[in-house]
mmCIF file of C-alpha atoms in Angstrom:
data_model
loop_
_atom_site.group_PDB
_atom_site.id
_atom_site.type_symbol
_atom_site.label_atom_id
_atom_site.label_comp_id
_atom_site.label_asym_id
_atom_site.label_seq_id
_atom_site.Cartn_x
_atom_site.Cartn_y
_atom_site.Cartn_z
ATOM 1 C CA UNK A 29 -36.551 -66.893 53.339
ATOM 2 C CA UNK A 30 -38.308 -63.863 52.565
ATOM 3 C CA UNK A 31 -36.650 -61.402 50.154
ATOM 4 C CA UNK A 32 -36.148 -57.875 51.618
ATOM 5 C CA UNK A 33 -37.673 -55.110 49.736
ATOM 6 C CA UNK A 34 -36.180 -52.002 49.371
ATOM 7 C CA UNK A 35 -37.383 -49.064 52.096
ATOM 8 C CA UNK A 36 -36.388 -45.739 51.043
ATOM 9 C CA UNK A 37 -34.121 -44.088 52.828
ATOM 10 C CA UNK A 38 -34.842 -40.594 55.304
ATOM 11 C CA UNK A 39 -33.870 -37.280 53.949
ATOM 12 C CA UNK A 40 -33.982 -34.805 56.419
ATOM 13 C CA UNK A 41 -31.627 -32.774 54.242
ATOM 14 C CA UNK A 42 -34.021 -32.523 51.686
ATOM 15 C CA UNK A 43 -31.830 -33.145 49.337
ATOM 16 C CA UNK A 44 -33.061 -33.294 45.668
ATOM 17 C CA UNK A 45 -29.978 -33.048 43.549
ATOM 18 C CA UNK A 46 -26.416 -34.061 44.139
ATOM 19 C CA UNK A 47 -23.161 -33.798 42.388
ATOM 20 C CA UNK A 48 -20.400 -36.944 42.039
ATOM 21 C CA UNK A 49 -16.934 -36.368 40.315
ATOM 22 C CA UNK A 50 -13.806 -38.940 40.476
ATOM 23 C CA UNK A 51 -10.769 -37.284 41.377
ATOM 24 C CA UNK A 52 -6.623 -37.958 41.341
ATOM 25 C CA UNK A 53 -5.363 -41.218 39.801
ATOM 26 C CA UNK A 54 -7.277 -43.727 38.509
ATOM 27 C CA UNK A 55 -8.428 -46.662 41.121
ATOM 28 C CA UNK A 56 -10.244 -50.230 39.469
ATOM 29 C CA UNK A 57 -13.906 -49.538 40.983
ATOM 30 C CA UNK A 58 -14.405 -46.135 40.611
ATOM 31 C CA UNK A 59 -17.133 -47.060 37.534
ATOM 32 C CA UNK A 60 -18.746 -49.039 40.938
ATOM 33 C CA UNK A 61 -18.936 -46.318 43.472
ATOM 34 C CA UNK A 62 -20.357 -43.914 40.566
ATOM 35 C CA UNK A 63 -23.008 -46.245 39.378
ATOM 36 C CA UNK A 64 -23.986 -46.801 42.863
ATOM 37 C CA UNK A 65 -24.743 -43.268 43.814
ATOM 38 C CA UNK A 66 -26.018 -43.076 40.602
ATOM 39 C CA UNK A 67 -28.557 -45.874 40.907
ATOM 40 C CA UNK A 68 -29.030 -45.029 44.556
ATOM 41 C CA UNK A 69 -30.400 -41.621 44.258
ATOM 42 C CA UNK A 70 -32.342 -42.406 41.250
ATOM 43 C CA UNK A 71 -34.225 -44.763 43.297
ATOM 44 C CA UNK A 72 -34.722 -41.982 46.389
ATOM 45 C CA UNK A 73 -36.071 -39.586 43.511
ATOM 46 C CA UNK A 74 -33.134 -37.470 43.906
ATOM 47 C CA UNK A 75 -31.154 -36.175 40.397
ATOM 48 C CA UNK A 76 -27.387 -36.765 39.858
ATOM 49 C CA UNK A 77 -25.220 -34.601 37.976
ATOM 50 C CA UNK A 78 -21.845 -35.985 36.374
ATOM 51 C CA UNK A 79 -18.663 -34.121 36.856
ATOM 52 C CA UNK A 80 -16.175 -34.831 34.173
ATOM 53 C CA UNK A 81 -12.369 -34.646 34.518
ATOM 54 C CA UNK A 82 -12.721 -34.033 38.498
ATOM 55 C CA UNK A 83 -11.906 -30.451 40.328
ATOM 56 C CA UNK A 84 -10.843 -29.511 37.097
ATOM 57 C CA UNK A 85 -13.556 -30.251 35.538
ATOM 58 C CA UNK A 86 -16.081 -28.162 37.855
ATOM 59 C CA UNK A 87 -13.926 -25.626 37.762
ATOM 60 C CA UNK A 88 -14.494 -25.330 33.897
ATOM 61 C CA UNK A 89 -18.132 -26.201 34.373
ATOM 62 C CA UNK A 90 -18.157 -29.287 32.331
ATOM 63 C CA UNK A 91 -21.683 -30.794 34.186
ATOM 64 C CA UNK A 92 -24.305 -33.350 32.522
ATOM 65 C CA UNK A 93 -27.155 -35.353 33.838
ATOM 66 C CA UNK A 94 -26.803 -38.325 34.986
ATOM 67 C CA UNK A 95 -29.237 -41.623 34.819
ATOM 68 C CA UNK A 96 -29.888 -44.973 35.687
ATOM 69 C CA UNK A 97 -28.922 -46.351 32.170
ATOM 70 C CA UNK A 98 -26.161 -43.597 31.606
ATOM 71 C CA UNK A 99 -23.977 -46.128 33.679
ATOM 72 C CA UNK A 100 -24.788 -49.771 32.629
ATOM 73 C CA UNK A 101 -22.886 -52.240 32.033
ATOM 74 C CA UNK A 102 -19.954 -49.722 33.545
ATOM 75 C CA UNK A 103 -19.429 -52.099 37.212
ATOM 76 C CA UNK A 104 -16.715 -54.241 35.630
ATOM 77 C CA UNK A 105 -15.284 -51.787 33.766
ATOM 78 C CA UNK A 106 -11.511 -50.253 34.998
ATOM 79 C CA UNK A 107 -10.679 -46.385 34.903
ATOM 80 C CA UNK A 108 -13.608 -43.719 35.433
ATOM 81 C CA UNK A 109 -16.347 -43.222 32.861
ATOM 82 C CA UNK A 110 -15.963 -39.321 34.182
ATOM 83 C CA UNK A 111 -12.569 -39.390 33.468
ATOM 84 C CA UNK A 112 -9.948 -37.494 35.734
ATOM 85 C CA UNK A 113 -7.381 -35.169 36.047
ATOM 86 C CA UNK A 114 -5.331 -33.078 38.843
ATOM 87 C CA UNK A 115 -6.079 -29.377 38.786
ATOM 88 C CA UNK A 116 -3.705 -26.551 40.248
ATOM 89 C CA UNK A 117 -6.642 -24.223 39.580
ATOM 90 C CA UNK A 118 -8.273 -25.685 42.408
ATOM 91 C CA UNK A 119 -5.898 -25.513 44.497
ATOM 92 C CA UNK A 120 -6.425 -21.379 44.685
ATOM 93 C CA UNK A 121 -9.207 -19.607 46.631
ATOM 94 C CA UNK A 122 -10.544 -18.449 42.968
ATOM 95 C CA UNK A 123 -10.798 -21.479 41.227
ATOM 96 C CA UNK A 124 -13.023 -23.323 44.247
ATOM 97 C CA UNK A 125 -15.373 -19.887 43.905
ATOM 98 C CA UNK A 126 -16.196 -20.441 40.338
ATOM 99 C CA UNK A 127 -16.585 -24.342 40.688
ATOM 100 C CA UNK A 128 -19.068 -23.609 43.742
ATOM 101 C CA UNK A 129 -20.693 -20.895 41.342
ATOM 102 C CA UNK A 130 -21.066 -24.209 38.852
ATOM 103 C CA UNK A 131 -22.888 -25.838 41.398
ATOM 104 C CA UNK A 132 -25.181 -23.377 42.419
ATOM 105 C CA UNK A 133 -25.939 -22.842 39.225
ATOM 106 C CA UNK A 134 -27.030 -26.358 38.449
ATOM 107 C CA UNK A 135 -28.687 -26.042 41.775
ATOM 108 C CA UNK A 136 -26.728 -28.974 43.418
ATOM 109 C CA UNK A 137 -27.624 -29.667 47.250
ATOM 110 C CA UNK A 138 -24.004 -31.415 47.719
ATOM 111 C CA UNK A 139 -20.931 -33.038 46.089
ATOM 112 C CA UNK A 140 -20.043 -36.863 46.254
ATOM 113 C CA UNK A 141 -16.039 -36.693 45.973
ATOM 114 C CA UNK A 142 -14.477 -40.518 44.844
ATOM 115 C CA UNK A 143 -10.655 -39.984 45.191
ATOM 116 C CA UNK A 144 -7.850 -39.972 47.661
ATOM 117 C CA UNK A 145 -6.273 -37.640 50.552
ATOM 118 C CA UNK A 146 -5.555 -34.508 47.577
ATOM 119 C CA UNK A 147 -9.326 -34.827 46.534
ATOM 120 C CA UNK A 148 -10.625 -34.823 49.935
ATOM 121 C CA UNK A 149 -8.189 -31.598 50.522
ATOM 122 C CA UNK A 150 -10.396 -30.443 47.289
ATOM 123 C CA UNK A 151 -13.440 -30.912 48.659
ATOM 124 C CA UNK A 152 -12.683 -29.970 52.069
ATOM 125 C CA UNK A 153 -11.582 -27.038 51.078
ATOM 126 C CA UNK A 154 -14.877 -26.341 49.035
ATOM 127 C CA UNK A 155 -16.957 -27.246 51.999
ATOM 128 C CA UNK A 156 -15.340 -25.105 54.289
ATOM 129 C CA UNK A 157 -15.242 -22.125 51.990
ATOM 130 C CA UNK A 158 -18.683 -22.200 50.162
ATOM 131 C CA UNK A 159 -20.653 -24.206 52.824
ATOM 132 C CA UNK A 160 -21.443 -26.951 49.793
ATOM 133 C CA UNK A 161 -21.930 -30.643 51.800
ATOM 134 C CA UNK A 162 -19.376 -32.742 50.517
ATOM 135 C CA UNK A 163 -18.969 -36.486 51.067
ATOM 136 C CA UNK A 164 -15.591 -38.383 50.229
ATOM 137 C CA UNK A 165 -15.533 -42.086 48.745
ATOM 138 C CA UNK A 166 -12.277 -43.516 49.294
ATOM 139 C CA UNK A 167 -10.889 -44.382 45.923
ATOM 140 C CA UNK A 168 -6.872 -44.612 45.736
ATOM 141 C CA UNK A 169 -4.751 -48.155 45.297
ATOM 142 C CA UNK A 170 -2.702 -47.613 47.803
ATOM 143 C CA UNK A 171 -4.951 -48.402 50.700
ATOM 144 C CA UNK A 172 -3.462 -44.979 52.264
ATOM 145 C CA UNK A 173 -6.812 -43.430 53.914
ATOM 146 C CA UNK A 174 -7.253 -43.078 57.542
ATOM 147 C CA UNK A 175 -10.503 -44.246 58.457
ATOM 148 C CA UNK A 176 -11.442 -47.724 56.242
ATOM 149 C CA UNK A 177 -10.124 -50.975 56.459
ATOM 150 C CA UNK A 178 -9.860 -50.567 52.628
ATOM 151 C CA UNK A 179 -10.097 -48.253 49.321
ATOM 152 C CA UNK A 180 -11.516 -48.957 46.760
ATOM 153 C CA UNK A 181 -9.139 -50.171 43.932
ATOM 154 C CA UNK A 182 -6.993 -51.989 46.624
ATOM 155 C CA UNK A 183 -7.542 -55.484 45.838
ATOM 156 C CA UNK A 184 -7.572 -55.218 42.697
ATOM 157 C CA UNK A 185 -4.257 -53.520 42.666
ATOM 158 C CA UNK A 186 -2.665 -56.509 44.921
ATOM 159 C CA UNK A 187 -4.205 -59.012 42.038
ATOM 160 C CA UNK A 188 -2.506 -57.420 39.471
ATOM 161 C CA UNK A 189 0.813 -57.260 41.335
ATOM 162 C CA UNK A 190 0.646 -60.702 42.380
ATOM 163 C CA UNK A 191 0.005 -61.764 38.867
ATOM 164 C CA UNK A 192 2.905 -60.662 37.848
ATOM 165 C CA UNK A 193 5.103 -61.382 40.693
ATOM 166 C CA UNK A 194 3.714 -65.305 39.845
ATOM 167 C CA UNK A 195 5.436 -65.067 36.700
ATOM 168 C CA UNK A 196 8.839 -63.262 37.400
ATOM 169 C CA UNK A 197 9.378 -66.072 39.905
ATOM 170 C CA UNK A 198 8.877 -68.822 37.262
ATOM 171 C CA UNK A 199 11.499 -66.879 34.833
ATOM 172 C CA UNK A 200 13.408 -65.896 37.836
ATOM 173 C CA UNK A 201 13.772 -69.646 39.046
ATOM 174 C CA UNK A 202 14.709 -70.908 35.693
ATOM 175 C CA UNK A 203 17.439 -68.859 35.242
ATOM 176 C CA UNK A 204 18.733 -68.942 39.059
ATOM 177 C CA UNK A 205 18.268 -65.007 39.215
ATOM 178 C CA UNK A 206 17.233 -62.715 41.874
ATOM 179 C CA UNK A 207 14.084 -60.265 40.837
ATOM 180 C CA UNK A 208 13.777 -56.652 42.846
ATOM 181 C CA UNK A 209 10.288 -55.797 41.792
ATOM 182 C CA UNK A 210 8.852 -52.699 42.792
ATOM 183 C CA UNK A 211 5.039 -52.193 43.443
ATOM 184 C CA UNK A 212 3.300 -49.024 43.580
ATOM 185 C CA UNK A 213 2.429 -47.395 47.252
ATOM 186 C CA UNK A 214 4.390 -43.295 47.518
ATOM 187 C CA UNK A 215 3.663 -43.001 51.150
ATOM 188 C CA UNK A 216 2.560 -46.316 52.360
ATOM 189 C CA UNK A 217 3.604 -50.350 51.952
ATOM 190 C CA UNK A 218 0.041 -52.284 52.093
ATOM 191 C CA UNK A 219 0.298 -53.029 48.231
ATOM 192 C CA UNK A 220 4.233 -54.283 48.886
ATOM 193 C CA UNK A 221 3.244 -56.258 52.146
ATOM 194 C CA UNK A 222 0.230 -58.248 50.932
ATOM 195 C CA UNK A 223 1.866 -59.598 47.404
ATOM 196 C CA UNK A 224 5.201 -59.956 49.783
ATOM 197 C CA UNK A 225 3.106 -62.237 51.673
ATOM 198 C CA UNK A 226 0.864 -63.785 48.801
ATOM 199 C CA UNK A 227 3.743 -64.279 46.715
ATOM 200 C CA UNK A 228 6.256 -65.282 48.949
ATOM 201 C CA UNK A 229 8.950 -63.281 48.608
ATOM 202 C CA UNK A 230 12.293 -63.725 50.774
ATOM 203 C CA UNK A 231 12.059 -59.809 51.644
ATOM 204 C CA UNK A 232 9.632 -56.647 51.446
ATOM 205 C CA UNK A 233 10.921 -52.784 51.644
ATOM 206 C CA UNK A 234 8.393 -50.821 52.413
ATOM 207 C CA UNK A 235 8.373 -46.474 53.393
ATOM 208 C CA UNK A 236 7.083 -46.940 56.647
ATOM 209 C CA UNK A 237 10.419 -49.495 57.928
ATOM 210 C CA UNK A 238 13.559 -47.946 57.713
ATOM 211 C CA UNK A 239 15.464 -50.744 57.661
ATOM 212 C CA UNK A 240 18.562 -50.873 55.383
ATOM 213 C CA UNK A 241 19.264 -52.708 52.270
ATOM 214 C CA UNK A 242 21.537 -55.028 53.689
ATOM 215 C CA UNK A 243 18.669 -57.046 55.196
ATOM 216 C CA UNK A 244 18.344 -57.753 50.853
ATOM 217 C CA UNK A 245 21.815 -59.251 50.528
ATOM 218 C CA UNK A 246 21.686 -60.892 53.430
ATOM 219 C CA UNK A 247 18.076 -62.418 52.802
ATOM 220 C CA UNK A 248 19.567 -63.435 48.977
ATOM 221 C CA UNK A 249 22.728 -64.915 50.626
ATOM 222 C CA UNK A 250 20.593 -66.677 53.102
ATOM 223 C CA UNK A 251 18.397 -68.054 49.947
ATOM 224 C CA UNK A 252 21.407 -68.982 47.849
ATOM 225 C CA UNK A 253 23.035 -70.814 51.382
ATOM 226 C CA UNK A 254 19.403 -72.991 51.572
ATOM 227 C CA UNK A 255 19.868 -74.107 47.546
ATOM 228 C CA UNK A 256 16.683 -71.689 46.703
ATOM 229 C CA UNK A 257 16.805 -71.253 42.600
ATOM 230 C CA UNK A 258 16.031 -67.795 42.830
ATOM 231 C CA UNK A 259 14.941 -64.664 44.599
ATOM 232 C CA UNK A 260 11.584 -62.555 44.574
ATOM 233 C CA UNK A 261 12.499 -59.128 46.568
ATOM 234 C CA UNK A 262 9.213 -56.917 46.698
ATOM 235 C CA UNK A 263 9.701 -53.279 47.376
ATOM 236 C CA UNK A 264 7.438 -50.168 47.455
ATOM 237 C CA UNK A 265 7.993 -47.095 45.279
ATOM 238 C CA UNK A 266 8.053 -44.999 48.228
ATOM 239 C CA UNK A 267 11.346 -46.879 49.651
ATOM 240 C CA UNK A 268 14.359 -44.711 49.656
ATOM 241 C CA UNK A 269 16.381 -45.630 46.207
ATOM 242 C CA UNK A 270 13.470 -48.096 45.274
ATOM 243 C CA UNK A 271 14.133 -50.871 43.506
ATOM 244 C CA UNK A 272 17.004 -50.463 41.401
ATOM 245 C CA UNK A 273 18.558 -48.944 44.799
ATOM 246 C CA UNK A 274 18.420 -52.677 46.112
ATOM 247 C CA UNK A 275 18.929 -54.520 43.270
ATOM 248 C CA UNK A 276 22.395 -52.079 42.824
ATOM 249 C CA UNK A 277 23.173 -53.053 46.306
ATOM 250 C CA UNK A 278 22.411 -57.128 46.218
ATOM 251 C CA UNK A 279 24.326 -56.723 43.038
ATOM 252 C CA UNK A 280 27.276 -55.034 44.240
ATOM 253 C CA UNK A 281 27.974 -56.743 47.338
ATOM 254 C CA UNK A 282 27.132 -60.270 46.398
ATOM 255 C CA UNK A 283 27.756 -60.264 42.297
ATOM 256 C CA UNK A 284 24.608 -62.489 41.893
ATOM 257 C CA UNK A 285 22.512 -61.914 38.799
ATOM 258 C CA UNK A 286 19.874 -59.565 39.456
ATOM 259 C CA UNK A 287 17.054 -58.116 37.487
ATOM 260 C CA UNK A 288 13.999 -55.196 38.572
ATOM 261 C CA UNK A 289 10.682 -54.926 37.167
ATOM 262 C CA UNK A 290 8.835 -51.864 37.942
ATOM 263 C CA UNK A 291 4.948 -52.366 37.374
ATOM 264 C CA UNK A 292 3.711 -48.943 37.473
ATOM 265 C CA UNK A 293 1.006 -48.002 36.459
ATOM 266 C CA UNK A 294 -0.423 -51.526 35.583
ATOM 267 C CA UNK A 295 -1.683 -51.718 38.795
ATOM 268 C CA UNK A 296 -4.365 -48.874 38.384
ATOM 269 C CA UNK A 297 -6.146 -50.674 35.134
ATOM 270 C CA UNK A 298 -7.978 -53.808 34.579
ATOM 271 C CA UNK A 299 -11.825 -55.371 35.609
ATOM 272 C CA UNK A 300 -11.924 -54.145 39.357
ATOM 273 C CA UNK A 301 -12.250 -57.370 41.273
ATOM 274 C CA UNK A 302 -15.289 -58.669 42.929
ATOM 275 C CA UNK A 303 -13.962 -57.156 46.533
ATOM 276 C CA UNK A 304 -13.765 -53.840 44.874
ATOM 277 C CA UNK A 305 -16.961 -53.631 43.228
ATOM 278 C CA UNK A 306 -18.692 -54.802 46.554
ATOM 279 C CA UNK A 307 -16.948 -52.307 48.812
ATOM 280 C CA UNK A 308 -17.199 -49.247 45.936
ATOM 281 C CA UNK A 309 -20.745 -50.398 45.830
ATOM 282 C CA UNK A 310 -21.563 -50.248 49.745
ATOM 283 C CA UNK A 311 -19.522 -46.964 49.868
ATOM 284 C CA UNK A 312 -21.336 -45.026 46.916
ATOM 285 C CA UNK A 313 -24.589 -46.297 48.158
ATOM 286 C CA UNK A 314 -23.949 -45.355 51.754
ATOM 287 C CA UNK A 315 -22.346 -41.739 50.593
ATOM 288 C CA UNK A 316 -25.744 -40.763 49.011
ATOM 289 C CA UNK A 317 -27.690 -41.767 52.150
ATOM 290 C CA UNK A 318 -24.744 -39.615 54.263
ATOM 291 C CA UNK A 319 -25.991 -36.474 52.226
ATOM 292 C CA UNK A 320 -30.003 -37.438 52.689
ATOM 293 C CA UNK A 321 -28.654 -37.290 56.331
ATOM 294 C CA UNK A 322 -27.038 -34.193 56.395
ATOM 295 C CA UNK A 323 -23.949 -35.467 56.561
ATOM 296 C CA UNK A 324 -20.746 -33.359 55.484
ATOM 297 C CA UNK A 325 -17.190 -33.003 55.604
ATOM 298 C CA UNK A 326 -16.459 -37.010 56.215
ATOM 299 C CA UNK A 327 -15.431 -39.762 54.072
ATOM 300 C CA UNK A 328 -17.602 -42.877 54.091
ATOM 301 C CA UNK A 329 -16.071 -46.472 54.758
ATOM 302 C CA UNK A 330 -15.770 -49.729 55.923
ATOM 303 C CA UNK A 331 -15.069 -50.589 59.446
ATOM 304 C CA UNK A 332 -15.679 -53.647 61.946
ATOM 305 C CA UNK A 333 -18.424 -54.848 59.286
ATOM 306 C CA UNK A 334 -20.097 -51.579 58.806
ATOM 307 C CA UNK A 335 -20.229 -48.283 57.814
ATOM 308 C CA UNK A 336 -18.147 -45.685 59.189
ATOM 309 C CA UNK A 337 -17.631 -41.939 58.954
ATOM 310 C CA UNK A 338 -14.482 -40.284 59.803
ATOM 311 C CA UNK A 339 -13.834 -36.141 58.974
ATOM 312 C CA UNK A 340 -11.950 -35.469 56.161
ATOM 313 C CA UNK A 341 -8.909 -33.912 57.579
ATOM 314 C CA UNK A 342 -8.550 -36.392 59.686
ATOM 315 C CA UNK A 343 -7.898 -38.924 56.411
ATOM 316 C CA UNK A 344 -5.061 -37.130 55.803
ATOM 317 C CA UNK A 345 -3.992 -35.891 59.478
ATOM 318 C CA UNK A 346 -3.686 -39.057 60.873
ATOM 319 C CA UNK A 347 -1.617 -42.089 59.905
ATOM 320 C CA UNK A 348 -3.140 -45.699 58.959
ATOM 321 C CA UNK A 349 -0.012 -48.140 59.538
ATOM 322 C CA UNK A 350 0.476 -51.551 57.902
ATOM 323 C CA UNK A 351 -0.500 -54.571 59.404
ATOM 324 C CA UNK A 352 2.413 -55.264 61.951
ATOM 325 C CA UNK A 353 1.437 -59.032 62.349
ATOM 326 C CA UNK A 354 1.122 -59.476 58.510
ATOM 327 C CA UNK A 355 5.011 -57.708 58.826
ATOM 328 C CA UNK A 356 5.948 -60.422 61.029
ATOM 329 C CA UNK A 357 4.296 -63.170 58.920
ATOM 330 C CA UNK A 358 6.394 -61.753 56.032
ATOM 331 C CA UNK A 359 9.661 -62.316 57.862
ATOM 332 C CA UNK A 360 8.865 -66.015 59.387
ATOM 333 C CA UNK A 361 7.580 -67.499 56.368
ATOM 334 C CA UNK A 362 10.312 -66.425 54.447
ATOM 335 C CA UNK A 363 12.438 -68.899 55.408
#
């Protein structure tokens, strides 16, 4: 087998400096996606210039060179090496002019945003206002985006929740009691549904099912009737009441013992998982070759095997449900 050898890429754009910045919380593989547009555009000749502390950030002007060693050794590492913030200056007409006047003064030819839906309202916003080509990199836990079959941060999220789900069942069956644990996910339940189903809980909650908490004491009392020790209940912060709203409930109606564990913002840290540094790796790579293209206003991601590009406001516009047959599996192998 012959080993391929790297072609470089067309740039119609011309593009011979870009911008990246990380954006909104924290997501394990962000360190990925920057070191691969990083490394990616060194090796098209193009120059990269580091954002720090995202929108808010530009908006103060805080810019710096960027190069091939600046981010070794940085793929395993969780968090952002730009760091982050949120920024209500950006979020005014005047605070996107001066961050565009930051970029024409560093004479950037377009902006690499790694974030979720707020950052890509950010850059968006930019685009549309200051004509400044702007490509999003989905990077948010909560799988949320419209557009990918995953964000980046995602899998290594689930690991973390799962990990710790694999422990409160072994205290939880030890001492016969019934754990409500809520995971993170605000709008959506793809972080609640996979460790429901990875961890096999007796129930899952999740924002976009409506369905009341009795289905919880009916699912413990159904657990109890079968001689099951104990309980794992998984439910998603975005569930009306959350967690402690079941566990009150179970508690209430059935007196059984019943604890909650809300893992927070655990989920967002650690060593991004292999998965994630692959897919932030493909996606920072292929957002650097969007902008060579001419490319602007989309996000970059991962679809049917390849690369796809989907318009910004329509990450946010349109909905990305959970998996309805993974919902299903939930429910019959809970049993």
């Amino acid at each position: 087998m012959t080993e391929p050898t790297p072609t470089h890429h067309p740039n119609p754009a011309g593009i011979r400096r870009i911008a990246v910045l990380t954006s909104g919380g924290d997501a394990p593989g962000m360190n990925a996606a920057i070191r691969a547009v990083v490394r990616t555009a060194t090796f098209e000749g193009i120059e990269v210039v580091g954002v720090r502390r995202g929108f808010s950030g530009l908006h103060r002007g805080e810019l710096q060179l960027l190069g091939a060693r600046d981010v070794a050794n940085t793929i395993q590492r969780g968090g952002t090496i730009l760091l982050t913030a949120r920024s209500h200056t950006w979020r005014t007409p005047e605070g996107r002019e001066r961050g565009a006047r930051h970029l024409r003064e560093w004479n950037v030819d377009g902006l690499i945003v790694i974030g979720g839906d707020g950052s890509f309202h950010g850059g968006h916003f930019l685009q549309q206002e200051h004509g400044v080509p702007v490509i999003g990199v989905p990077g948010t836990i909560d799988n949320d985006l419209y557009g990918t079959d995953h964000t980046i941060g995602y899998f290594t999220a689930v690991e973390t929740a799962l990990d710790a789900v694999d422990k409160l069942r072994d205290t939880g069956a030890s001492h016969e009691r019934i754990f409500v644990i809520e995971v993170m996910g605000r709008h959506a339940g793809h972080i609640a549904l996979d460790v429901a189903v990875a961890g096999g809980a007796e129930e899952v909650f999740i924002p976009e099912d409506g369905k009341p908490v009795s289905d919880a004491i009916a699912a413990v009392r159904d657990s109890v009737a079968k001689g099951k020790l104990g309980s794992i209940i998984i439910v998603a912060e975005g569930y009306p009441g959350g967690a402690q709203g079941v566990a009150d409930a179970i508690q209430a109606e059935t007196g059984y013992e019943t604890r909650v564990s809300i893992l927070g913002h655990i989920q967002r840290g650690g060593s991004p998982v292999s998965s994630d540094r692959i897919l932030a790796s493909r996606l920072g790579e292929a957002s650097v070759y969007a902008l060579m293209e001419g490319r602007s206003d989309v996000m970059v991601g991962r679809g049917a095997g390849g690369i796809t590009y989907t318009p910004l406001h329509e990450t946010w516009e349109k909905r990305k449900d959970v998996s309805r047959e993974l919902y299903r599996c939930a429910k019959t192998l809970s049993v």
